Coordinates of C-alpha atoms in Angstrom, one line a residue:
Chain A
M19 CA -2.9 12.7 -15.9
R20 CA -1.7 11.7 -19.4
H21 CA -3.7 8.7 -20.5
T22 CA -2.3 8.1 -24.0
G23 CA -3.6 5.0 -25.7
I24 CA -1.5 2.0 -24.6
A25 CA -1.2 0.7 -28.2
Q26 CA 0.1 4.0 -29.4
E27 CA 2.6 4.2 -26.6
K28 CA 3.7 0.6 -27.4
D29 CA 4.4 1.6 -31.1
K30 CA 6.3 4.6 -30.0
D31 CA 8.4 2.6 -27.4
Q32 CA 9.1 -0.2 -29.8
G33 CA 10.1 2.3 -32.5
M34 CA 12.5 4.0 -30.0
M35 CA 13.4 0.7 -28.3
T36 CA 12.7 2.1 -24.9
A37 CA 12.7 -0.8 -22.5
A38 CA 9.6 -1.1 -20.3
L39 CA 12.0 -1.8 -17.4
E40 CA 15.7 -1.5 -17.3
I41 CA 17.6 -2.4 -14.2
R42 CA 21.4 -2.0 -13.9
G43 CA 23.6 -3.1 -11.0
L44 CA 20.8 -3.2 -8.5
H45 CA 21.9 -3.9 -4.9
K46 CA 19.9 -4.0 -1.8
T47 CA 21.2 -4.7 1.7
Y48 CA 18.7 -4.5 4.5
R49 CA 19.5 -2.8 7.9
N50 CA 20.0 -6.3 9.5
G51 CA 22.9 -6.8 7.0
F52 CA 21.0 -9.3 4.7
E53 CA 22.1 -8.7 1.1
A54 CA 18.9 -9.4 -0.8
L55 CA 20.1 -8.3 -4.2
K56 CA 23.7 -8.6 -5.4
G57 CA 23.9 -6.6 -8.5
I58 CA 20.9 -7.4 -10.7
D59 CA 20.8 -6.5 -14.4
L60 CA 17.4 -6.9 -16.1
T61 CA 15.7 -5.6 -19.3
V62 CA 12.1 -6.1 -20.1
A63 CA 11.0 -5.2 -23.6
P64 CA 7.9 -3.0 -24.2
G65 CA 4.8 -5.1 -24.7
S66 CA 6.4 -8.1 -23.2
F67 CA 4.8 -10.7 -20.9
F68 CA 7.7 -11.3 -18.6
A69 CA 8.1 -13.9 -15.9
L70 CA 10.3 -13.3 -12.9
L71 CA 10.8 -16.6 -11.1
G72 CA 12.8 -17.7 -8.1
P73 CA 12.5 -19.7 -4.9
N74 CA 11.2 -18.0 -1.7
G75 CA 13.7 -15.4 -0.5
A76 CA 15.5 -15.2 -3.9
G77 CA 14.9 -11.4 -4.2
K78 CA 11.8 -11.2 -6.4
S79 CA 9.7 -9.1 -4.0
T80 CA 12.6 -6.9 -3.1
T81 CA 13.2 -6.2 -6.8
I82 CA 9.5 -5.4 -7.3
G83 CA 9.5 -3.3 -4.1
I84 CA 12.4 -1.2 -5.4
V85 CA 10.8 -0.7 -8.8
T86 CA 7.5 0.4 -7.3
S87 CA 9.4 2.6 -4.7
L88 CA 8.1 0.7 -1.7
I89 CA 11.7 -0.3 -0.8
N90 CA 14.8 2.0 -0.9
K91 CA 17.6 0.6 -3.0
T92 CA 21.2 0.5 -1.8
S93 CA 22.7 1.2 -5.2
G94 CA 22.1 0.7 -8.9
S95 CA 19.7 2.3 -11.4
V96 CA 16.1 1.6 -12.4
R97 CA 14.4 3.1 -15.5
V98 CA 10.8 2.6 -16.5
F99 CA 10.0 3.5 -20.1
G100 CA 13.1 5.7 -20.0
H101 CA 12.2 7.5 -16.8
D102 CA 14.8 7.3 -14.1
L103 CA 13.6 6.2 -10.6
D104 CA 15.9 8.7 -8.9
R105 CA 15.3 11.7 -11.2
D106 CA 11.8 11.2 -12.5
L107 CA 10.0 9.3 -9.7
Q108 CA 6.5 10.7 -10.5
E109 CA 6.6 9.6 -14.1
V110 CA 7.9 6.1 -13.0
K111 CA 5.0 5.8 -10.6
R112 CA 2.5 6.9 -13.3
S113 CA 3.8 4.2 -15.6
I114 CA 3.4 1.3 -13.2
G115 CA 0.4 -0.6 -11.8
L116 CA 1.2 -3.0 -8.9
V117 CA -0.7 -6.1 -7.8
P118 CA 1.2 -7.0 -4.6
Q119 CA 1.5 -10.5 -3.1
E120 CA -0.5 -9.6 0.1
F121 CA -3.8 -7.9 0.4
N122 CA -3.1 -4.2 1.0
F123 CA -6.4 -2.4 0.9
N124 CA -8.6 -1.1 3.6
T125 CA -10.9 -4.0 4.3
F126 CA -13.4 -1.6 5.9
E127 CA -14.0 0.3 2.6
P128 CA -16.5 -0.5 -0.1
V129 CA -15.0 -2.2 -3.2
G130 CA -15.9 0.6 -5.6
E131 CA -14.4 3.3 -3.4
I132 CA -11.1 1.4 -3.1
V133 CA -10.7 1.5 -6.9
V134 CA -12.0 5.1 -7.4
N135 CA -9.8 6.5 -4.6
Q136 CA -6.8 4.9 -6.2
A137 CA -7.7 6.7 -9.4
G138 CA -8.0 9.9 -7.4
Y139 CA -4.4 9.5 -6.2
Y140 CA -3.3 9.6 -9.9
G141 CA -5.3 12.8 -10.4
I142 CA -8.2 11.2 -12.3
P143 CA -11.5 13.1 -11.7
R144 CA -14.2 11.2 -9.8
R145 CA -16.6 10.8 -12.7
E146 CA -13.9 9.3 -15.0
A147 CA -12.7 7.2 -12.1
W148 CA -16.1 5.6 -11.7
R149 CA -16.3 5.0 -15.4
R150 CA -13.0 3.1 -15.3
A151 CA -14.0 1.3 -12.1
Q152 CA -17.1 0.1 -13.8
H153 CA -15.0 -1.1 -16.8
Y154 CA -12.3 -3.0 -14.8
L155 CA -14.5 -4.2 -12.0
G156 CA -17.0 -5.4 -14.6
E157 CA -14.3 -7.2 -16.6
L158 CA -13.2 -8.9 -13.4
G159 CA -16.7 -9.8 -12.3
L160 CA -16.8 -7.5 -9.3
W161 CA -19.0 -4.6 -10.4
D162 CA -22.0 -6.1 -8.6
K163 CA -19.9 -6.1 -5.4
R164 CA -18.9 -2.4 -5.6
K165 CA -21.0 -1.4 -2.6
D166 CA -19.9 -4.3 -0.5
M167 CA -17.1 -3.9 2.1
A168 CA -13.9 -5.4 0.9
R169 CA -13.6 -7.6 3.9
T170 CA -16.7 -9.6 2.8
L171 CA -15.0 -10.7 -0.5
S172 CA -13.6 -14.1 -1.0
G173 CA -9.8 -14.6 -1.4
G174 CA -10.1 -14.8 -5.2
M175 CA -12.3 -11.7 -5.4
K176 CA -9.8 -9.8 -3.3
R177 CA -7.0 -10.7 -5.8
R178 CA -9.2 -9.5 -8.7
L179 CA -10.0 -6.3 -6.8
M180 CA -6.2 -5.6 -6.5
I181 CA -5.9 -6.1 -10.3
A182 CA -8.8 -3.7 -11.0
R183 CA -7.2 -1.2 -8.6
A184 CA -3.8 -1.5 -10.3
L185 CA -5.3 -0.9 -13.8
V186 CA -7.6 2.0 -13.0
H187 CA -4.9 4.6 -13.9
E188 CA -4.1 2.6 -17.1
P189 CA -0.4 2.0 -16.5
R190 CA 1.9 0.9 -19.3
L191 CA 3.6 -1.6 -17.1
L192 CA 1.6 -4.0 -14.9
I193 CA 3.5 -5.8 -12.2
L194 CA 1.9 -8.8 -10.6
D195 CA 3.5 -10.5 -7.6
E196 CA 1.9 -14.0 -7.2
P197 CA -1.5 -12.8 -8.5
T198 CA -3.1 -16.3 -8.5
A199 CA -1.9 -17.5 -5.1
G200 CA -4.8 -19.3 -3.4
V201 CA -7.1 -18.9 -6.4
D202 CA -9.0 -22.0 -7.7
I203 CA -8.2 -23.4 -11.1
E204 CA -11.2 -22.1 -12.9
L205 CA -10.7 -18.6 -11.7
R206 CA -7.0 -18.8 -12.3
R207 CA -7.6 -19.6 -16.0
S208 CA -10.1 -16.8 -16.4
M209 CA -7.5 -14.5 -14.9
W210 CA -5.0 -15.8 -17.4
D211 CA -7.3 -14.9 -20.2
F212 CA -7.9 -11.5 -18.8
L213 CA -4.1 -10.9 -18.5
R214 CA -3.4 -12.2 -22.0
N215 CA -6.0 -9.8 -23.3
I216 CA -4.6 -6.7 -21.6
N217 CA -1.1 -7.8 -22.8
C218 CA -2.4 -8.0 -26.4
D219 CA -3.7 -4.4 -26.0
G220 CA -0.1 -3.4 -25.6
R221 CA 0.5 -3.3 -21.9
S222 CA 3.8 -4.7 -20.6
I223 CA 3.4 -7.3 -17.8
I224 CA 5.8 -8.6 -15.3
L225 CA 4.7 -11.6 -13.4
T226 CA 6.1 -13.5 -10.4
T227 CA 4.5 -16.8 -9.7
H228 CA 5.1 -20.1 -7.9
Y229 CA 2.9 -21.8 -10.5
L230 CA 5.4 -22.6 -13.2
E231 CA 2.7 -23.8 -15.5
E232 CA 1.3 -20.3 -15.3
A233 CA 4.6 -18.7 -16.4
E234 CA 5.0 -21.2 -19.2
R235 CA 1.5 -20.6 -20.5
L236 CA 1.5 -16.8 -20.3
C237 CA 5.0 -15.5 -20.6
R238 CA 7.2 -15.1 -23.7
N239 CA 10.3 -14.0 -21.7
I240 CA 11.7 -15.2 -18.4
A241 CA 14.3 -14.4 -15.8
I242 CA 15.2 -16.7 -13.0
I243 CA 16.5 -15.1 -9.8
D244 CA 18.3 -17.0 -7.1
R245 CA 19.9 -15.7 -3.9
G246 CA 19.9 -12.1 -5.2
R247 CA 21.4 -12.9 -8.7
I248 CA 19.8 -13.3 -12.1
V249 CA 20.8 -16.9 -13.1
E250 CA 18.9 -16.9 -16.4
N251 CA 17.3 -14.2 -18.6
T252 CA 16.0 -15.3 -22.0
T253 CA 12.9 -16.2 -24.0
M254 CA 10.7 -19.0 -22.7
K255 CA 11.2 -20.9 -26.0
S256 CA 15.0 -20.9 -25.8
L257 CA 15.0 -21.7 -22.1
L258 CA 12.8 -24.8 -22.7
T259 CA 15.1 -26.0 -25.4
K260 CA 17.8 -26.3 -22.7
L261 CA 15.9 -29.4 -21.4
D262 CA 17.8 -32.4 -22.8
T263 CA 15.2 -34.9 -21.7
E264 CA 11.5 -34.9 -21.0
T265 CA 9.8 -37.6 -19.0
V266 CA 6.3 -38.8 -19.8
V267 CA 4.2 -41.3 -17.8
L268 CA 2.4 -44.0 -19.7
D269 CA -0.6 -45.9 -18.3
L270 CA -0.8 -49.3 -19.9
L271 CA -3.9 -51.4 -20.7
A272 CA -2.1 -54.7 -19.9
P273 CA 1.0 -55.6 -17.8
V274 CA 4.3 -56.1 -19.7
Q275 CA 7.0 -58.6 -18.9
Q276 CA 10.0 -56.8 -20.5
L277 CA 10.4 -53.2 -21.6
P278 CA 12.1 -52.5 -25.0
V279 CA 15.5 -50.8 -25.1
H280 CA 16.3 -47.8 -27.3
D281 CA 19.3 -45.5 -27.7
S282 CA 17.5 -42.2 -27.0
I283 CA 14.5 -43.3 -25.1
V284 CA 14.8 -44.9 -21.7
L285 CA 11.8 -46.9 -20.4
R286 CA 11.4 -48.0 -16.8
G287 CA 8.5 -49.7 -15.1
I288 CA 7.0 -48.0 -12.1
D289 CA 4.4 -50.7 -11.4
E290 CA 2.6 -53.4 -13.5
L291 CA 0.6 -50.9 -15.5
T292 CA 2.7 -47.7 -15.3
V293 CA 5.9 -46.9 -17.3
E294 CA 8.0 -43.8 -17.4
A295 CA 9.8 -42.8 -20.6
D296 CA 12.8 -40.4 -20.7
I297 CA 12.8 -39.0 -24.2
H298 CA 16.0 -37.3 -25.3
R299 CA 15.7 -33.9 -26.9
G300 CA 15.4 -34.2 -30.7
E301 CA 13.6 -37.5 -30.5
S302 CA 10.0 -37.5 -31.5
L303 CA 7.1 -39.1 -29.7
N304 CA 6.4 -41.1 -32.8
T305 CA 9.6 -43.0 -32.1
L306 CA 8.3 -43.9 -28.6
F307 CA 5.0 -45.1 -30.0
H308 CA 6.6 -47.0 -32.8
L309 CA 8.8 -48.7 -30.2
L310 CA 5.8 -49.6 -28.0
D311 CA 3.7 -50.7 -31.0
K312 CA 6.5 -53.0 -32.1
E313 CA 6.4 -54.7 -28.7
K314 CA 2.5 -54.7 -28.8
I315 CA 2.4 -52.6 -25.7
Q316 CA -1.1 -50.9 -25.5
V317 CA -1.1 -47.4 -24.0
Q318 CA -4.3 -46.2 -22.4
S319 CA -3.1 -42.6 -21.5
M320 CA -0.1 -40.4 -21.3
R321 CA 1.0 -37.4 -19.3
N322 CA 4.0 -35.3 -18.6
K323 CA 5.7 -36.3 -15.3
T324 CA 6.6 -32.7 -14.4
N325 CA 6.1 -29.4 -15.9
R326 CA 9.0 -28.7 -18.3
L327 CA 9.7 -25.3 -16.8
E328 CA 9.6 -26.8 -13.3
E329 CA 12.3 -29.3 -14.2
L330 CA 14.5 -26.5 -15.5
F331 CA 13.7 -24.2 -12.5
I332 CA 14.7 -26.9 -10.1
R333 CA 18.0 -27.6 -11.9
M334 CA 18.9 -23.9 -12.1
T335 CA 18.1 -23.0 -8.5
Q336 CA 19.2 -26.2 -6.8
A337 CA 22.4 -27.1 -8.7
P338 CA 24.6 -24.4 -7.1
K339 CA 23.2 -25.2 -3.7
T340 CA 24.1 -28.8 -4.1
R341 CA 27.5 -27.8 -5.4
G342 CA 28.0 -25.6 -2.4
R343 CA 27.0 -28.4 -0.1
D344 CA 29.5 -30.7 -1.8
M345 CA 32.2 -28.2 -1.5
Q346 CA 31.5 -27.7 2.2
T347 CA 31.6 -31.5 2.7
S348 CA 34.9 -31.9 0.9
Q349 CA 36.5 -29.2 3.0
Chain B
M11 CA 4.4 22.7 -11.7
T12 CA 2.2 22.9 -14.7
P13 CA -1.6 23.6 -14.5
L14 CA -2.2 20.0 -15.4
H15 CA -0.1 18.8 -12.5
L16 CA -1.9 21.3 -10.2
H17 CA -5.2 19.9 -11.2
E18 CA -4.1 16.4 -10.7
H19 CA -2.6 17.3 -7.3
W20 CA -5.9 19.0 -6.3
T21 CA -7.8 15.9 -7.2
A22 CA -5.4 13.7 -5.2
L23 CA -5.6 16.0 -2.2
R24 CA -9.4 16.0 -2.4
T25 CA -9.5 12.2 -2.6
I26 CA -7.3 11.8 0.5
V27 CA -9.3 14.3 2.6
T28 CA -12.7 12.9 1.4
K29 CA -11.5 9.4 2.3
E30 CA -10.3 10.5 5.7
V31 CA -13.6 12.3 6.5
L32 CA -15.6 9.3 5.4
R33 CA -13.5 7.1 7.6
F34 CA -14.4 8.9 10.8
A35 CA -17.9 9.7 9.7
R36 CA -18.7 6.0 9.1
I37 CA -17.7 5.2 12.7
W38 CA -19.1 8.4 14.2
V39 CA -20.3 6.5 17.3
Q40 CA -16.6 5.8 18.1
T41 CA -15.2 9.1 16.8
V42 CA -17.6 12.0 17.3
L43 CA -20.1 10.9 20.0
P44 CA -17.8 9.9 22.9
P45 CA -15.9 13.3 23.2
V46 CA -19.3 15.1 23.0
V47 CA -20.7 12.9 25.9
T48 CA -17.4 13.4 27.9
M49 CA -17.5 17.2 27.4
A50 CA -21.2 17.3 28.4
L51 CA -20.2 15.5 31.7
Y52 CA -17.5 18.1 32.2
F53 CA -20.0 20.9 31.8
I54 CA -22.5 19.3 34.2
I55 CA -19.9 18.3 36.9
F56 CA -17.2 21.0 36.7
G57 CA -19.3 23.8 35.3
G58 CA -22.6 23.2 36.9
L59 CA -22.1 21.3 40.2
I60 CA -18.6 22.4 41.3
G61 CA -18.4 25.6 39.3
S62 CA -21.4 27.2 41.2
R63 CA -19.4 26.9 44.4
I64 CA -16.2 28.3 42.9
G65 CA -17.7 31.6 41.8
E66 CA -15.9 33.8 39.2
M67 CA -12.7 33.2 37.3
D68 CA -11.0 36.2 35.7
G69 CA -14.3 38.1 36.1
Y70 CA -16.5 35.4 34.4
R71 CA -18.8 32.7 35.7
Y72 CA -16.8 29.5 36.1
M73 CA -19.0 27.7 33.5
D74 CA -18.4 30.5 31.0
F75 CA -14.6 30.4 31.7
I76 CA -14.2 26.7 31.1
V77 CA -16.3 26.5 27.9
P78 CA -13.5 27.7 25.6
G79 CA -11.0 25.5 27.2
L80 CA -13.2 22.4 26.9
I81 CA -13.9 23.1 23.3
M82 CA -10.2 23.4 22.6
L83 CA -9.5 20.2 24.6
A84 CA -11.9 18.4 22.4
V85 CA -10.4 19.9 19.2
I86 CA -6.8 19.1 20.3
T87 CA -7.4 15.5 21.3
N88 CA -9.6 14.6 18.3
S89 CA -7.3 16.2 15.7
Y90 CA -4.5 14.2 17.1
A91 CA -6.4 11.0 17.6
N92 CA -7.8 11.0 14.1
V93 CA -4.5 11.2 12.3
V94 CA -2.5 9.0 14.5
S95 CA -5.0 6.2 14.4
S96 CA -5.7 6.6 10.6
F97 CA -2.1 6.7 9.7
F98 CA -1.0 3.8 11.9
S99 CA -4.0 1.7 10.7
S100 CA -3.0 2.4 7.1
K101 CA 0.5 1.2 7.9
F102 CA -0.8 -1.8 9.9
Q103 CA -3.1 -2.9 7.1
R104 CA -0.5 -1.9 4.5
H105 CA -3.0 0.3 2.5
I106 CA -0.5 3.2 3.0
E107 CA 1.1 1.5 0.0
E108 CA -1.8 2.7 -2.2
L109 CA -0.5 6.2 -1.6
L110 CA 3.2 5.3 -1.7
V111 CA 3.1 3.7 -5.2
S112 CA 1.0 6.6 -6.6
P113 CA 2.6 9.9 -7.8
V114 CA 1.1 11.8 -4.8
P115 CA 3.9 13.9 -3.4
N116 CA 4.7 13.4 0.3
S117 CA 3.6 17.0 1.0
L118 CA 0.1 16.2 -0.2
I119 CA 0.0 13.0 1.8
I120 CA 0.7 15.1 4.9
L121 CA -1.9 17.8 3.9
G122 CA -4.5 15.1 3.2
F123 CA -4.1 13.4 6.6
V124 CA -4.0 16.7 8.3
G125 CA -7.1 17.8 6.5
G126 CA -8.9 14.7 7.8
G127 CA -7.7 15.5 11.4
V128 CA -8.7 19.1 11.2
A129 CA -12.2 18.0 9.8
R130 CA -12.7 15.7 12.8
G131 CA -11.3 18.2 15.3
L132 CA -13.6 20.9 14.1
T133 CA -16.6 18.6 13.8
V134 CA -16.2 17.6 17.4
G135 CA -15.5 21.2 18.3
V136 CA -18.8 22.4 16.8
A137 CA -20.7 19.6 18.4
V138 CA -19.2 20.4 21.9
T139 CA -20.0 24.1 21.2
L140 CA -23.6 23.2 20.5
V141 CA -23.8 21.1 23.7
S142 CA -22.2 24.0 25.7
L143 CA -25.2 26.2 24.6
F144 CA -27.3 24.3 27.1
F145 CA -25.0 25.6 29.9
S146 CA -23.6 28.9 28.8
P147 CA -24.7 31.5 26.2
L148 CA -22.3 31.7 23.3
S149 CA -20.5 35.0 23.0
V150 CA -17.8 35.7 20.4
H151 CA -15.5 38.6 21.0
S152 CA -13.5 38.2 17.8
I153 CA -14.5 35.9 15.0
P154 CA -11.1 36.0 13.1
V155 CA -9.2 35.2 16.3
T156 CA -11.6 32.4 17.3
L157 CA -11.6 30.7 13.9
S158 CA -7.9 31.2 13.1
V159 CA -6.7 29.9 16.4
V160 CA -8.9 26.8 16.5
V161 CA -8.0 25.9 12.9
M162 CA -4.3 26.5 13.5
T163 CA -4.3 24.5 16.8
S164 CA -6.1 21.7 15.0
I165 CA -3.3 21.7 12.4
V166 CA -0.6 21.6 15.0
F167 CA -2.0 18.5 16.7
A168 CA -3.0 16.8 13.4
L169 CA 0.7 17.1 12.4
A170 CA 1.8 15.8 15.8
G171 CA -0.5 12.8 15.4
L172 CA 0.9 12.1 12.0
I173 CA 4.5 12.1 13.3
N174 CA 3.4 9.8 16.1
G175 CA 1.8 7.5 13.5
V176 CA 5.0 7.5 11.4
F177 CA 7.1 6.3 14.4
A178 CA 4.4 3.9 15.9
R179 CA 5.1 0.2 15.6
S180 CA 2.2 -1.1 17.7
F181 CA -1.2 0.1 19.0
D182 CA 0.5 0.8 22.3
D183 CA 2.7 3.4 20.6
I184 CA -0.3 5.4 19.5
S185 CA -1.8 5.7 23.0
I186 CA 1.4 6.6 24.9
M187 CA 1.7 10.2 23.6
P188 CA -2.0 11.1 24.2
T189 CA -2.1 9.6 27.6
F190 CA 1.2 10.7 29.1
V191 CA 2.0 13.9 27.2
L192 CA -1.1 15.4 25.4
T193 CA -3.7 15.1 28.2
P194 CA -1.5 16.4 31.1
L195 CA -0.3 19.3 29.0
T196 CA -3.9 20.2 28.0
Y197 CA -5.2 19.9 31.6
L198 CA -2.3 22.1 32.8
G199 CA -2.8 24.5 29.9
G200 CA -5.4 26.7 31.6
V201 CA -8.5 24.8 30.6
F202 CA -9.9 24.8 34.1
Y203 CA -8.1 27.7 35.7
S204 CA -6.4 31.0 35.0
V205 CA -2.6 30.9 35.2
S206 CA -2.8 34.2 37.1
L207 CA -3.9 32.1 40.1
L208 CA -0.6 30.3 40.2
P209 CA 2.5 31.5 42.2
G210 CA 5.1 33.3 40.1
F211 CA 7.4 30.3 39.6
W212 CA 4.6 28.0 38.4
Q213 CA 3.3 30.7 36.1
D214 CA 6.7 30.8 34.4
V215 CA 6.7 27.0 34.2
S216 CA 3.2 27.0 32.7
K217 CA 4.4 29.4 30.0
L218 CA 6.6 26.6 28.6
N219 CA 3.4 24.7 27.8
P220 CA 2.4 25.6 24.2
I221 CA -1.2 24.5 24.8
L222 CA -1.6 27.3 27.3
Y223 CA -1.1 29.9 24.5
M224 CA -3.7 28.1 22.3
V225 CA -6.3 27.8 25.0
N226 CA -5.8 31.4 26.1
T227 CA -6.0 32.8 22.6
F228 CA -9.2 30.9 21.9
R229 CA -10.6 32.1 25.2
Y230 CA -9.7 35.6 24.1
G231 CA -11.6 35.0 20.8
L232 CA -14.7 34.1 22.7
L233 CA -14.6 36.1 25.9
G234 CA -12.1 38.8 25.1
T235 CA -9.8 38.0 28.0
T236 CA -6.3 36.4 28.1
D237 CA -3.3 36.0 30.4
L238 CA -0.8 36.2 27.5
S239 CA 0.2 38.3 24.5
L240 CA -1.8 37.4 21.3
W241 CA 1.2 38.0 19.1
V242 CA 3.4 35.7 21.1
S243 CA 0.7 33.0 21.0
Y244 CA 0.3 33.3 17.2
A245 CA 4.1 33.2 16.7
I246 CA 4.4 30.0 18.9
I247 CA 1.5 28.3 17.0
I248 CA 2.9 29.2 13.6
A249 CA 6.4 28.0 14.7
F250 CA 4.9 24.7 15.7
I251 CA 3.1 24.3 12.4
V252 CA 6.2 25.0 10.4
G253 CA 8.5 22.9 12.5
L254 CA 6.2 19.9 12.7
Y255 CA 5.4 20.1 9.0
V256 CA 9.1 20.2 8.0
F257 CA 9.9 17.3 10.4
A258 CA 7.0 15.2 9.0
L259 CA 8.0 15.9 5.4
N260 CA 11.6 14.9 6.2
L261 CA 10.4 11.7 7.8
L262 CA 8.2 10.7 4.8
N263 CA 10.9 11.7 2.3
R264 CA 13.4 9.4 4.1
G265 CA 10.7 6.7 4.2
V266 CA 10.9 6.4 8.0
G267 CA 8.3 3.9 9.2
V268 CA 6.8 3.3 5.8
R269 CA 9.7 2.1 3.5
T270 CA 12.4 -0.5 4.2

């Protein structure tokens, strides 16, 4: 197995501009007639930390299934680091590590053997496989559990086991389908740190998640898929600039009788001690505080009402449905 | 294929076979012990108690006559059962995906599972042979015939088990074939009697049963007697191996039962 340093491969790929993943005109129609993908085009740059978001049933897992050759495509092309899925399947498979949404290991096998066997399928000799298993299981806090049967692990441990298993052949592209589902906050954050580190080492990562905060914190690039079509594909930064307002919630120290009025900031009372402020894009928080200060309104604490990405996500994936409903109604 | 790829593929194949062997070895009380106990009961009841009243079969003590057949019965059922249950479990628990996402070619996946099936078939076969020593002295007429036919028969039924595992959608599906096809064919395949005892018509019908050729060839390897031509037997066994392998490979290449 060729295990060239990831960083060297990254330099080479960036120099040649070979995309980590390039999907063109991808269609998938299942046997029952359901059209899961309706011609997807997607490019993931090498070294990227990429979020693929979408509501349930949007086509995320189908896309990942096709890229990892677990699902047969109906038409279209998929290239991974320049290797074509149809012509060079073995190289495509060598380049990818998959952390699926559902647990898919033999729960009656010891943890260490699950990782070492996976390395064996990639042709990695047993001694080297154990060295790597020690490294990745150790990094993910599971080395002490290597002799335990996988069924005895907690949900969070099982997710980490799947990450170690996906990394043992040192793939250049790691695909994680809902990796932190059901994982507690502390563990989720430690997994974020781990993923950031391996991305910094040059590994490309594609992430699907329902936790939009997770995507916003980790990913530099994002695509939103809805009902089998990509509705947005851009950088996280440029996507977030599309938000024209941001809502913050203010907890007050004392009740106010009347809220001030401003051209680009809309204030509304929720209860005696809670106020929501819609701040127009381009307006600074200083203006809000200046306004409150002028009216002698004392603020105890402040928080975002919703995650910014969540707001955008809801707009992008719900607006067409609403339009569709309106059209149906008008007919 | 480059030498590097060959080395990788060898490592992958060894990994699958080792995993399969460890799987049935870990649960030997469920996989190895029961067929040995069952065959011991066959030896006691059919060979010892009833056999002593039957007398000779094809010029051999009835106990000596049924030993090869019972060893083959154990090999056939265990080779089949190991692969069908292992492959279906890996589909059911979805850990077949570990193999499907890896660069292991489908031909190696088949060889790996078949290797596990043959390992269990031969393990049980050796254990039954050891038990048979309490009832009948072991005589080997031809070591090459004995070993080749038992290994090839084991391969045939491991492949058949794999195909059953590919098509199976429930645990019921993995027991239908062994119960309604495999066991009757084996019992009617000359394990307990010589086909020469049957009337002409039923002798011809029996010759449509491939297991008859396997059991008879194995019996020839041990005792030096057979009702059928060795060459025809080998040709049939090889044809089954090739046919079932090509069919299994075609199924996996098309993703039947494992890809959507």
